[in-house]
Structure formats: structure tokens, C-alpha cells
Tab-separated table of C-alpha atoms in Angstrom:
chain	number	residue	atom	x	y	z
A	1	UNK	CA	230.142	74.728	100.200
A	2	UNK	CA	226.890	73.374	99.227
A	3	UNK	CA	226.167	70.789	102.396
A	4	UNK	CA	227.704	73.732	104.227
A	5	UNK	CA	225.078	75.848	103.377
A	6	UNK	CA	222.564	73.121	103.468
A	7	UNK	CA	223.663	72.140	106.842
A	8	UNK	CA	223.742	75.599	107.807
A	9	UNK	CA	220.122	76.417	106.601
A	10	UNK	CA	218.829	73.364	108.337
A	11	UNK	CA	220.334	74.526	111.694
A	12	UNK	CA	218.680	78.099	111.170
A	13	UNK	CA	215.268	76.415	110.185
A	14	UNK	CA	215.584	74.342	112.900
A	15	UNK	CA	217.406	76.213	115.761
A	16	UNK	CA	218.957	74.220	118.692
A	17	UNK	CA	216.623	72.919	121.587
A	18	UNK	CA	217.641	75.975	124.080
A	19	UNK	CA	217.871	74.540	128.125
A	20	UNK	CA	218.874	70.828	126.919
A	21	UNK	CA	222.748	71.289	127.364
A	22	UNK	CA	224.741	73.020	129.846
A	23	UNK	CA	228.277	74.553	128.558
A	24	UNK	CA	231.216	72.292	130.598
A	25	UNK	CA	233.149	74.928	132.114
A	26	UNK	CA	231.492	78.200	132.181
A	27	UNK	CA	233.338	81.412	132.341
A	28	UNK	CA	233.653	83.898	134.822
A	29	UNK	CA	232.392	86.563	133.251
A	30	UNK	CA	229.519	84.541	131.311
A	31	UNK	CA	225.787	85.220	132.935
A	32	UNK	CA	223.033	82.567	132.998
A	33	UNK	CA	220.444	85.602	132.799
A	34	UNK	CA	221.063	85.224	128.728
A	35	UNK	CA	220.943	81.572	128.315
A	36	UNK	CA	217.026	81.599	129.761
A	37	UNK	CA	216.074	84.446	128.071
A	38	UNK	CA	216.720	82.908	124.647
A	39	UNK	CA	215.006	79.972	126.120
A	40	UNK	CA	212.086	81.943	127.319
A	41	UNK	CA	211.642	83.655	123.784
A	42	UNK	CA	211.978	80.105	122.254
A	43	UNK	CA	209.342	78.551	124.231
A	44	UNK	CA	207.018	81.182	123.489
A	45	UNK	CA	207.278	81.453	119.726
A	46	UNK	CA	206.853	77.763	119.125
A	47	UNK	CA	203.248	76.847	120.861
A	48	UNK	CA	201.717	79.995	119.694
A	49	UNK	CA	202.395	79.463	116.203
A	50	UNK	CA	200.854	76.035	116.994
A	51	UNK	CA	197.862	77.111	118.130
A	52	UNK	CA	197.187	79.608	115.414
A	53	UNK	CA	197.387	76.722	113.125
A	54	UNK	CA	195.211	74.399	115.240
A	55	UNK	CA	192.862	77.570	114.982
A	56	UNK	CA	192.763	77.830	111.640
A	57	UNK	CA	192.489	74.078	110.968
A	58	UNK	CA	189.501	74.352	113.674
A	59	UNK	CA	187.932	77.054	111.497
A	60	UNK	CA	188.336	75.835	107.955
A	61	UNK	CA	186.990	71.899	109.497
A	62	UNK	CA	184.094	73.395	110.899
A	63	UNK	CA	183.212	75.824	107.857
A	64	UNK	CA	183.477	72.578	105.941
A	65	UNK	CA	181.195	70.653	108.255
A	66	UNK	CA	178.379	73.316	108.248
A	67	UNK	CA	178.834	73.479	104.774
A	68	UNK	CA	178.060	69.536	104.254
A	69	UNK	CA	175.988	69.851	106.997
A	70	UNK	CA	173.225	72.483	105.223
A	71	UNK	CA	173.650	70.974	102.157
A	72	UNK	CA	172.633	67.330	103.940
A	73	UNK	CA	169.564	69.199	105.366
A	74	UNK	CA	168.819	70.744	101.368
A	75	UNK	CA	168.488	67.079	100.362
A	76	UNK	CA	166.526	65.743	103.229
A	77	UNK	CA	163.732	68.962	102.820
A	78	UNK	CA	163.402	68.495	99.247
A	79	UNK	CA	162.967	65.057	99.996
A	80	UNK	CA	160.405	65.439	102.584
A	81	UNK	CA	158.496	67.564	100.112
A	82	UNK	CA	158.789	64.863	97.506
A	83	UNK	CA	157.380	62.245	99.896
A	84	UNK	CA	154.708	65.021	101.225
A	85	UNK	CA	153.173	65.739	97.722
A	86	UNK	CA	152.959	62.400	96.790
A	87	UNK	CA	150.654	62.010	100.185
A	88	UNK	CA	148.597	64.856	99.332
A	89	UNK	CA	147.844	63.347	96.237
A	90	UNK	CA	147.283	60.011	96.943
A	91	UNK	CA	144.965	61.354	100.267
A	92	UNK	CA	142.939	63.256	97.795
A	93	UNK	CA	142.245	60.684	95.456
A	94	UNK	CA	141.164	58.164	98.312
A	95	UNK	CA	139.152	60.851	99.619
A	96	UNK	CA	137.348	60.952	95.786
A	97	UNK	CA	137.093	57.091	96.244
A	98	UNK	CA	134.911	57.654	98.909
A	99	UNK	CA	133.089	60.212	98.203
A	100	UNK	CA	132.483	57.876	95.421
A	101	UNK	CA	131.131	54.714	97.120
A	102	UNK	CA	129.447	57.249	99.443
A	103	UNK	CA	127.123	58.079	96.811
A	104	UNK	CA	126.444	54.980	95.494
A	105	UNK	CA	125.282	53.239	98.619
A	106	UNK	CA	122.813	56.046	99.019
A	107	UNK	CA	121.712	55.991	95.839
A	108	UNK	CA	121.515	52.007	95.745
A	109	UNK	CA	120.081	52.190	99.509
A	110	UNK	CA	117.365	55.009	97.763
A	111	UNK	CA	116.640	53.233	95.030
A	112	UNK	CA	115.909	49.521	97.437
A	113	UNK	CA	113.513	51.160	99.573
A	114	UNK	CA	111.765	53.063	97.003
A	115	UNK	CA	111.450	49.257	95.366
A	116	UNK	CA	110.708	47.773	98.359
A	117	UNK	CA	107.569	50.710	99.201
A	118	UNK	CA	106.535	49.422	95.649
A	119	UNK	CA	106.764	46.501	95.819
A	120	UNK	CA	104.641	45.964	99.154
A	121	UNK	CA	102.162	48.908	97.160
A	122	UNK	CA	101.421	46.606	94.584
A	123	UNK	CA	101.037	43.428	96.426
A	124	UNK	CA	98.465	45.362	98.499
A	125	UNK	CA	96.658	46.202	95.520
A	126	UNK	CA	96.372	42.826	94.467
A	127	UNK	CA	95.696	41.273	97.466
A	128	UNK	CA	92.744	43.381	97.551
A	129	UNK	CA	91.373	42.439	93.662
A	130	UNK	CA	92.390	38.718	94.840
A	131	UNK	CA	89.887	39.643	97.925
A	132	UNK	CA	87.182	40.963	95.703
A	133	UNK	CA	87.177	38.344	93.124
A	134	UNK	CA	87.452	35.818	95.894
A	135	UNK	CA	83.816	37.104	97.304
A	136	UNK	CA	82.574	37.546	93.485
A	137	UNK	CA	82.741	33.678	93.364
A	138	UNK	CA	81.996	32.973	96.807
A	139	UNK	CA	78.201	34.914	95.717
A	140	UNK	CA	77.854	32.951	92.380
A	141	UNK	CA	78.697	29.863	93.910
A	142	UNK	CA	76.081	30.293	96.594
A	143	UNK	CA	73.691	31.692	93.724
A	144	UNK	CA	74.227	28.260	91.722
A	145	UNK	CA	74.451	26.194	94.733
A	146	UNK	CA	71.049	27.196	95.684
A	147	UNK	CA	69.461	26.427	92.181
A	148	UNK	CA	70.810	23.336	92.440
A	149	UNK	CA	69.110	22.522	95.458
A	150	UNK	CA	65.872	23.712	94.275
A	151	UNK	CA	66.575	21.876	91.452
A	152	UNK	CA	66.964	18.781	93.431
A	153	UNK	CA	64.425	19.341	95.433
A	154	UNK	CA	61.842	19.429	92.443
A	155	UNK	CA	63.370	16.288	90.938
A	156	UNK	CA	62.791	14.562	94.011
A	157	UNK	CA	58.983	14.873	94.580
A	158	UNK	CA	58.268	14.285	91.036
A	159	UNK	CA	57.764	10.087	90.408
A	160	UNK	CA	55.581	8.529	87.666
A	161	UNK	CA	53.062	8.204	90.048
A	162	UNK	CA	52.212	11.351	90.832
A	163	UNK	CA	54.602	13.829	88.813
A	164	UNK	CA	55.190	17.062	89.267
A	165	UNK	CA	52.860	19.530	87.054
A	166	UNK	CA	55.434	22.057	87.847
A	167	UNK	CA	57.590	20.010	85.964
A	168	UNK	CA	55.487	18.767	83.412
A	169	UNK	CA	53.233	21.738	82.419
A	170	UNK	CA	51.497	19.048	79.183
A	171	UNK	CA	49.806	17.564	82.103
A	172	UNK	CA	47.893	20.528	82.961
A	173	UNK	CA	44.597	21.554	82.221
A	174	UNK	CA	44.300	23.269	79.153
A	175	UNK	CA	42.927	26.590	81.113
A	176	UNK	CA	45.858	26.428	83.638
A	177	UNK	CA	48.018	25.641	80.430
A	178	UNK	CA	46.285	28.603	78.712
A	179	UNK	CA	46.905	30.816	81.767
A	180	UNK	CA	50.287	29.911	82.471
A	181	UNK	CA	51.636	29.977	79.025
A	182	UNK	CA	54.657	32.109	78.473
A	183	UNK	CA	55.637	31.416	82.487
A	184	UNK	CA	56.922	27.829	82.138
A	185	UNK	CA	60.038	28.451	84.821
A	186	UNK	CA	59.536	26.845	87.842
A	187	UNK	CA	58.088	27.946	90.479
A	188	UNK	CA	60.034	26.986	93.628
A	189	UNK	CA	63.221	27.604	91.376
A	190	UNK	CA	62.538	30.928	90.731
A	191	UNK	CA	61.539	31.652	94.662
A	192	UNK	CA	64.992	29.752	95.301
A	193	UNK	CA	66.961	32.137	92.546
A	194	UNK	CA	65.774	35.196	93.987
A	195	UNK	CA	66.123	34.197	97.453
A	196	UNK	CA	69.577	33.614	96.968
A	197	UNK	CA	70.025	36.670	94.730
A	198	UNK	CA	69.188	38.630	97.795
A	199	UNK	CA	71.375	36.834	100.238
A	200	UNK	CA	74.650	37.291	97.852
A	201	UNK	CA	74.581	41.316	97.135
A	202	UNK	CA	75.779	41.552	93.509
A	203	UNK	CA	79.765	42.849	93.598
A	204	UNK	CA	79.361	46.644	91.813
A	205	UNK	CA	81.125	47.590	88.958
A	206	UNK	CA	85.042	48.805	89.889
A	207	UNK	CA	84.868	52.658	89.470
A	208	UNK	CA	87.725	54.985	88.269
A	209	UNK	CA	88.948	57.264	91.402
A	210	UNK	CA	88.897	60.790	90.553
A	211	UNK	CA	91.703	62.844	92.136
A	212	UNK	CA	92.329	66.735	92.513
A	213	UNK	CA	95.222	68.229	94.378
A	214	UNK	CA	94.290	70.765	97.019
A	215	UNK	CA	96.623	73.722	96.330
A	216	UNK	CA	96.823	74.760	99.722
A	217	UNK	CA	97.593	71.148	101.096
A	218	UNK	CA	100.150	70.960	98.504
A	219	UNK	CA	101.433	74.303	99.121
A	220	UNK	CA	102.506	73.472	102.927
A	221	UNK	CA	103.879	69.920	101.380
A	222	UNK	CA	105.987	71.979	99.335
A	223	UNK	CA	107.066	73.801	101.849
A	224	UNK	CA	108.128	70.984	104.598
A	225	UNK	CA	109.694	69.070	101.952
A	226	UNK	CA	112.270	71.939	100.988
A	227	UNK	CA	113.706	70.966	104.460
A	228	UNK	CA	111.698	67.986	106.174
A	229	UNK	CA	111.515	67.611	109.738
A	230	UNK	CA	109.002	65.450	112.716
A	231	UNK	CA	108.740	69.232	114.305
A	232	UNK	CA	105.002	69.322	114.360
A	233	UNK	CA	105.550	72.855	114.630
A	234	UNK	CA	105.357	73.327	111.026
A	235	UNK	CA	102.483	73.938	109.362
A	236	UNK	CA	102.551	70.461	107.051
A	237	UNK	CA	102.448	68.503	110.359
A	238	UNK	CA	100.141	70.544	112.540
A	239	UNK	CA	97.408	69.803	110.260
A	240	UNK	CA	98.279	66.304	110.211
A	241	UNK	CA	98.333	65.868	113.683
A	242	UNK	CA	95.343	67.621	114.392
A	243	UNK	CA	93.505	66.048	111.683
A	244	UNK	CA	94.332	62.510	111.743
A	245	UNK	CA	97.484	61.768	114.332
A	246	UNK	CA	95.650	62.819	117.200
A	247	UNK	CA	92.128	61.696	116.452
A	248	UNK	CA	93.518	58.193	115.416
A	249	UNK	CA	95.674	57.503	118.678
A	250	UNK	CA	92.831	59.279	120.986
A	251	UNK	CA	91.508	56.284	123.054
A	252	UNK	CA	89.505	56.352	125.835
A	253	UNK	CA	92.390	55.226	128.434
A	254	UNK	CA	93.988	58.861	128.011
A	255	UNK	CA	96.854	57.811	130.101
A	256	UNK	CA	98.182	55.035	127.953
A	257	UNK	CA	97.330	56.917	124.491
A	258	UNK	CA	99.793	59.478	125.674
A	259	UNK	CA	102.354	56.948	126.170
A	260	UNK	CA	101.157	55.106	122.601
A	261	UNK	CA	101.301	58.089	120.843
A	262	UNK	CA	104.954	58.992	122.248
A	263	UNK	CA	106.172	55.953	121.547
A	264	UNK	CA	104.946	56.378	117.884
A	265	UNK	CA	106.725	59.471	117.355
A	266	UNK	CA	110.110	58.248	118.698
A	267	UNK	CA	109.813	54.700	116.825
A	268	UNK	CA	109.842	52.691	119.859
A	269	UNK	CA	106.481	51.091	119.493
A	270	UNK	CA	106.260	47.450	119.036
A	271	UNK	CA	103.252	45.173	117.789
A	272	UNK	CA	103.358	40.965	117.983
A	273	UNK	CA	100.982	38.620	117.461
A	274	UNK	CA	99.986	36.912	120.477
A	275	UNK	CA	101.590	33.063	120.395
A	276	UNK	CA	99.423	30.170	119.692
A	277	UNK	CA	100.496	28.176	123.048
A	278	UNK	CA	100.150	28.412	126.207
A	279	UNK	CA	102.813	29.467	128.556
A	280	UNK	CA	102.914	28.385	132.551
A	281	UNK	CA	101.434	31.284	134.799
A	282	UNK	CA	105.596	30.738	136.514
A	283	UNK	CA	107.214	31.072	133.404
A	284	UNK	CA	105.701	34.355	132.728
A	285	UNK	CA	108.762	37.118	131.705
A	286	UNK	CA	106.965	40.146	131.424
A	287	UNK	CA	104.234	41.954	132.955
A	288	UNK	CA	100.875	41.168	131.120
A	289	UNK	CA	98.776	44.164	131.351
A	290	UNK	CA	94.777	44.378	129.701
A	291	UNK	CA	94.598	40.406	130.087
A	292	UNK	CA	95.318	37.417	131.754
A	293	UNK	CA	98.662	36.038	132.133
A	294	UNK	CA	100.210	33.392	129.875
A	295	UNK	CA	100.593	34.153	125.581
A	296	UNK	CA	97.639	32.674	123.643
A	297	UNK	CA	95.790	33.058	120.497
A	298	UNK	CA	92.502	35.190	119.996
A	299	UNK	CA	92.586	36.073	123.542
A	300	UNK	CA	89.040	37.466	124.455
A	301	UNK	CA	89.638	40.305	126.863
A	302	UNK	CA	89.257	43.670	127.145
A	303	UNK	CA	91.204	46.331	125.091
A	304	UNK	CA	94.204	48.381	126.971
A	305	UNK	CA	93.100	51.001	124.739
A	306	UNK	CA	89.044	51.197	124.799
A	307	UNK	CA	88.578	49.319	128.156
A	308	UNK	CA	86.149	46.829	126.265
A	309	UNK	CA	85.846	42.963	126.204
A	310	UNK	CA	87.274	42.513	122.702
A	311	UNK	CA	89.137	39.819	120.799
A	312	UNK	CA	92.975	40.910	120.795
A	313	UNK	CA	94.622	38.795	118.717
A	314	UNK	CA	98.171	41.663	118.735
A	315	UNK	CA	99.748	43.377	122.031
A	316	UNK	CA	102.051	46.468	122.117
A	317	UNK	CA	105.091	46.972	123.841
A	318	UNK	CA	106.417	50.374	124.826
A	319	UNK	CA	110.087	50.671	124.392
A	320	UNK	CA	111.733	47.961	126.437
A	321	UNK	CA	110.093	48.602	129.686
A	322	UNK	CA	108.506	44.792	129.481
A	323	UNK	CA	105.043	45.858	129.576
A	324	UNK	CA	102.502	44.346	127.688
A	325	UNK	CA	99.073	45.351	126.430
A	326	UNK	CA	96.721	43.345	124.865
A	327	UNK	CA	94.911	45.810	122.259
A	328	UNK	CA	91.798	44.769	119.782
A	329	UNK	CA	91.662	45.106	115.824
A	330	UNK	CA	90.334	48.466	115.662
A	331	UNK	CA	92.692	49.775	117.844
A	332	UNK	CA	95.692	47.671	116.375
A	333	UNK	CA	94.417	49.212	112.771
A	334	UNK	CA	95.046	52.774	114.158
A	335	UNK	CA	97.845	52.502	115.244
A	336	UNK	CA	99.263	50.785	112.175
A	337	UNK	CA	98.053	53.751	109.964
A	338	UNK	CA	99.489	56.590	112.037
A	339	UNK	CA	103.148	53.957	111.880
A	340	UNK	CA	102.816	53.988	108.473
A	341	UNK	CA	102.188	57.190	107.968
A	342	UNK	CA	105.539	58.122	110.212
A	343	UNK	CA	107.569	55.578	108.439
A	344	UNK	CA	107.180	57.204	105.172
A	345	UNK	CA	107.807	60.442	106.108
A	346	UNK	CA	111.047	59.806	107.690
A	347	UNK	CA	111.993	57.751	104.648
A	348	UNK	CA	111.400	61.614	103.005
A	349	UNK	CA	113.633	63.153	105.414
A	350	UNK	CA	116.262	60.868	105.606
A	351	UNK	CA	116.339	61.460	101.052
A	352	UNK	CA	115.365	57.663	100.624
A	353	UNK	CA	112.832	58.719	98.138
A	354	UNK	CA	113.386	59.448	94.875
A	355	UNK	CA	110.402	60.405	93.143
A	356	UNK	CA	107.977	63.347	91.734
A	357	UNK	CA	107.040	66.005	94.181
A	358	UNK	CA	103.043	65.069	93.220
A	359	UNK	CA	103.732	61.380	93.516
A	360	UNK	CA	105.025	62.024	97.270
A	361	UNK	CA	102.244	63.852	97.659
A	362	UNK	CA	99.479	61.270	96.947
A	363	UNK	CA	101.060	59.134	98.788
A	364	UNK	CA	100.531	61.092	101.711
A	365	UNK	CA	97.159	61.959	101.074
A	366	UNK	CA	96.888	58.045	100.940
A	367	UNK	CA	98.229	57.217	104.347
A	368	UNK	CA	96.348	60.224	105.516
A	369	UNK	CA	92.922	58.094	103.576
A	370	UNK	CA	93.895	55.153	105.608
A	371	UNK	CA	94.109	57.056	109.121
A	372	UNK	CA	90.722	58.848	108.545
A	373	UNK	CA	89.382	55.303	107.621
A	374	UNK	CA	90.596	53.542	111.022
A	375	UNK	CA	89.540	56.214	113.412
A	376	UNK	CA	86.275	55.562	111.395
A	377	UNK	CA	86.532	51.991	112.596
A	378	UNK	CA	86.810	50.527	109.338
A	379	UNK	CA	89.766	47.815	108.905
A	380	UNK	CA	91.001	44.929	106.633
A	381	UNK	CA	89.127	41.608	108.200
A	382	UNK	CA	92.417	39.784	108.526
A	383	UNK	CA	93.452	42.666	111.119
């Protein structure tokens, strides 16, 4: 009974392939129409219920995969932000690295030139006490050389034949003694001594310079150096310029002190010694203009810049056109003061000074000394 029903279950789970046989010997009264209609509804039933399960399958395999999917992305955002934080930070602290180094280059760069400007400050000042001593002796060694030639000279003409009474005054008479007593210094030595007392002028006493700052000359410094700027617009640099720039570059060639005093202002001035030898008229490179042609020392010529026969020893070049001009000591000493002047003023604006409002100030007021003094005509020997 059991296999029975077994078999029996088995055949209704799994019903008979309908249109694979044919019945041998088919009645009469049997009709075919059955037969495919049972084999119509079979066919139909079957792939149906196969596709609604390759459906579902579809569905729950692609829930799954948008599941893993999103939860793949999760991991690769949180990553991402990880990786994007640790950038940040690491960017930032770089960024306070430089900063960093920023700040001490300009403070070391400050703190060189500002040594440097002091530096060259105090070797000026004592190249110009090694100057004054240097004359000092130069007038005491004339003053002794010249009683020792008197000396000499009364030494000479005095012999044991006929000595010198000058020398000897216990050879006198005793009324010539009488008279001259108390006066016993030589004559001709004391005519030499004074003689060369007024040839060497005696070196005065060093006085103590006296300053006083001029409250409205330090007011406009104030001023420009709250925000410095080469606009001579401002009131700090109008008076300059009409004070001491322009009187200082104003030559009589008007043409060329234009040009010089551009040239100033933009930085693009440059001054050389002329060369000690001579170079072949051929092998001449640039134009050579207030001179002859050819590079030589103490060439006496006449000035670019005054249009007189002077010794110029320097020559200018403006920007790079190639031009030369040969300019004389005077004029080389302007020009050098209003540079100067420029140089440290831009060192202001660019913040490569680092010292006391007042100090700055009297250092101006010193360049501003040495401009007045040039246009004067007055400048250092070895110019």
C-alpha cells in the first residue's frame, strides 16, 4: 500500500509529459481536441511558474547586490574622509612651516642689512678720524722738519773760526749780551718755527654736534613712514626733492640731467671707474660720449654733466643702452648722495630697517647733510 501510494504521489507531483505518446489504436468515438488541450494547459502552467521564480530570484539577487553595493560605497566615503582630514592637517601644518621660515629670512635679511648700513657707518667714521689724524702729523712733521733744517742750517755756518754769535751768545759784547738777555733763542730758528707754523694751520679742537629735531620735518617723516612710498607726491618727498634731489642732479646739460635723474629714481644708474689701460680705438664696445674713445685713467676731458674740461676719473651708464659719459668729481659726488639717499629709503619701504623712529630720522637728515654739501661743491678728496 505504501509504494502504492508513494508511487502514486510521485506520478501526481510529477504528472506525465502530455504530447510524448500517442495511444496505439484509438477509438472511434475518442477526440484528439482533449488530448491537446491538457497539453496546452500543461505547457502553460510549467514556464510561468518558472519565470515567477527566476523573478523573484532576480529581485532578492539584486536587493542583495545594492545592499553590498551601498554599504561598499559607506566604507570607501568614510575612508576618503579619513585620508582627507589627515591632508588638511598635514597642509596646515606645512603651511605654519612656512610661514615660519618666512619670517625668519626677513627678519635675518633685516637684521644683515641693518648690520651691513652699520657697519659701512662706522668705517666711514673712522676713515675720516684716520684722515684727520693723518694731516695732524703730516703738520707736525713739517713743523719739526723745518726746525731741523734751521737747525742745520745754523750748525753749518758756525766753525771755530768764525762761530756763530747766534749760537754762542758768551761771545758777545757785554751791551749786546746786556740787551739781548732773556732772548737767547735763535734767531733764524725762531723765523723758521713760525714760518712753518703758518704754512701747517693748527688742526682745531673736535667739537660736540648739537642736534634738534624739527617738529614739522619730523611730523611729515612720521607720516610717510606709516606707509612709505617713492611717490614724490607726498609731502615727506616733495620737500626733499625740491630741496636737495633736484638742486643736486640740476646740471647745466638739462637734457642729460633729466635722463640722470630718471635713471636715479628707477635704480638703473650705473657708476665705474674708468680702467687703467688703454683699449684699441677698434675694439671699442660702447659708445663713448663726453670724451675720447678708448678706457683710461684720470682722463682730462670735459664733464657730460657741466660741459667743462675736468678730470673724470668715473663714467655713468644709463640703463643698458651702452652709452657712456665721462662725468668729473663734483658731479660724481652728487650723484652719489642723491643714490644714497634713495637706497636708504627703499631699504625703509621694503621693512629692512629695524630701528627707532628718531634714529631713521637722523639718518635722513644725514643723507639730506651730505646732498646739501655736494651741490655746495664740497666732496671727499679721494672722489
Amino acid at each position: 500500500m505504501l509504494r502504492g501510494q508513494v508511487s502514486f504521489e510521485e506520478e501526481s507531483q510529477n504528472p506525465p509529459t502530455v504530447g510524448h505518446w500517442k495511444p496505439l489504436m484509438p477509438s472511434k468515438g475518442d477526440k484528439e481536441e482533449p488530448v491537446s488541450g491538457c497539453q496546452d494547459a500543461g505547457g502553460v502552467h510549467e514556464p510561468q511558474s518558472m519565470e515567477q521564480l527566476n523573478v523573484s530570484r532576480l529581485r532578492s539577487s539584486s536587493v542583495e547586490i545594492r545592499e553590498k553595493g551601498s554599504e561598499f560605497l559607506r566604507d570607501e566615503l568614510h575612508k576618503a574622509q579619513k585620508e582627507l582630514k589627515l591632508k588638511d592637517k598635514e597642509c596646515e601644518r606645512l603651511s605654519k612651516v612656512r610661514e615660519q621660515l618666512e619670517q625668519e629670512l626677513e627678519e635675518l635679511t633685516a637684521s644683515l642689512f641693518e648690520e651691513a648700513h652699520k657697519m659701512v657707518r662706522e668705517a666711514n667714521t673712522k676713515q675720516a678720524a684716520a684722515e684727520k689724524q693723518l694731516r695732524e702729523a703730516r703738520g707736525k712733521i713739517d713743523m719739526l722738519q723745518a726746525e731741523v733744517t734751521a737747525l742745520k742750517t745754523l750748525v753749518i755756518t758756525s766753525t771755530p773760526s768764525s762761530p756763530n754769535r747766534e749760537l754762542h751768545p758768551q761771545l758777545q759784547s757785554p751791551s749786546k749780551a746786556g740787551f739781548r738777555k732773556g732772548h737767547g733763542r735763535n734767531k733764524s730758528t725762531s723765523s723758521a718755527m713760525v714760518s712753518a707754523a703758518s704754512q701747517s694751520v693748527a688742526p682745531e679742537p673736535a667739537s660736540r654736534e648739537c642736534k634738534e629735531v624739527d617738529s614739522i620735518l619730523f611730523a611729515e617723516f612720521q607720516a610717510w613712514k606709516e606707509s612709505p612710498t617713492l611717490d614724490k607726491t607726498c609731502s615727506f618727498l616733495d620737500r626733499i626733492y625740491r630741496e636737495d634731489v633736484g638742486p643736486c642732479l640740476d646740471f647745466p646739460k638739462q637734457e642729460l640731467s633729466e635722463l640722470v635723474r630718471e635713471a636715479v629714481e628707477q635704480n638703473t644708474l650705473t657708476i665705474e671707474p674708468v680702467a687703467f689701460q688703454t683699449v684699441p680705438m677698434g675694439r671699442v664696445a660702447a659708445e663713448e660720449c663726453g670724451g675720447p674713445n678708448g678706457f683710461r685713467s684720470q682722463i682730462v676731458t670735459k664733464c657730460a654733466l657741466s660741459g667743462l674740461p675736468r678730470t673724470c676719473k668715473h663714467r655713468i651708464m644709463l640703463g643698458d643702452s651702452g652709452n657712456y659719459y665721462y662725468i668729473s668729481p663734483s658731479c660724481r659726488a652728487r650723484i652719489t648722495a642723491v643714490c644714497n639717499f634713495f637706497t636708504y629709503i627703499r631699504y625703509i619701504q621694503q621693512g629692512l630697517v629695524r630701528q627707532d623712529v628718531e634714529l631713521m630720522f637722523w639718518e635722513v637728515m644725514r643723507l639730506r647733510r651730505e646732498m646739501s654739501l655736494a651741490k655746495l661743491g664740497f666732496y671727499p678728496s679721494e672722489m
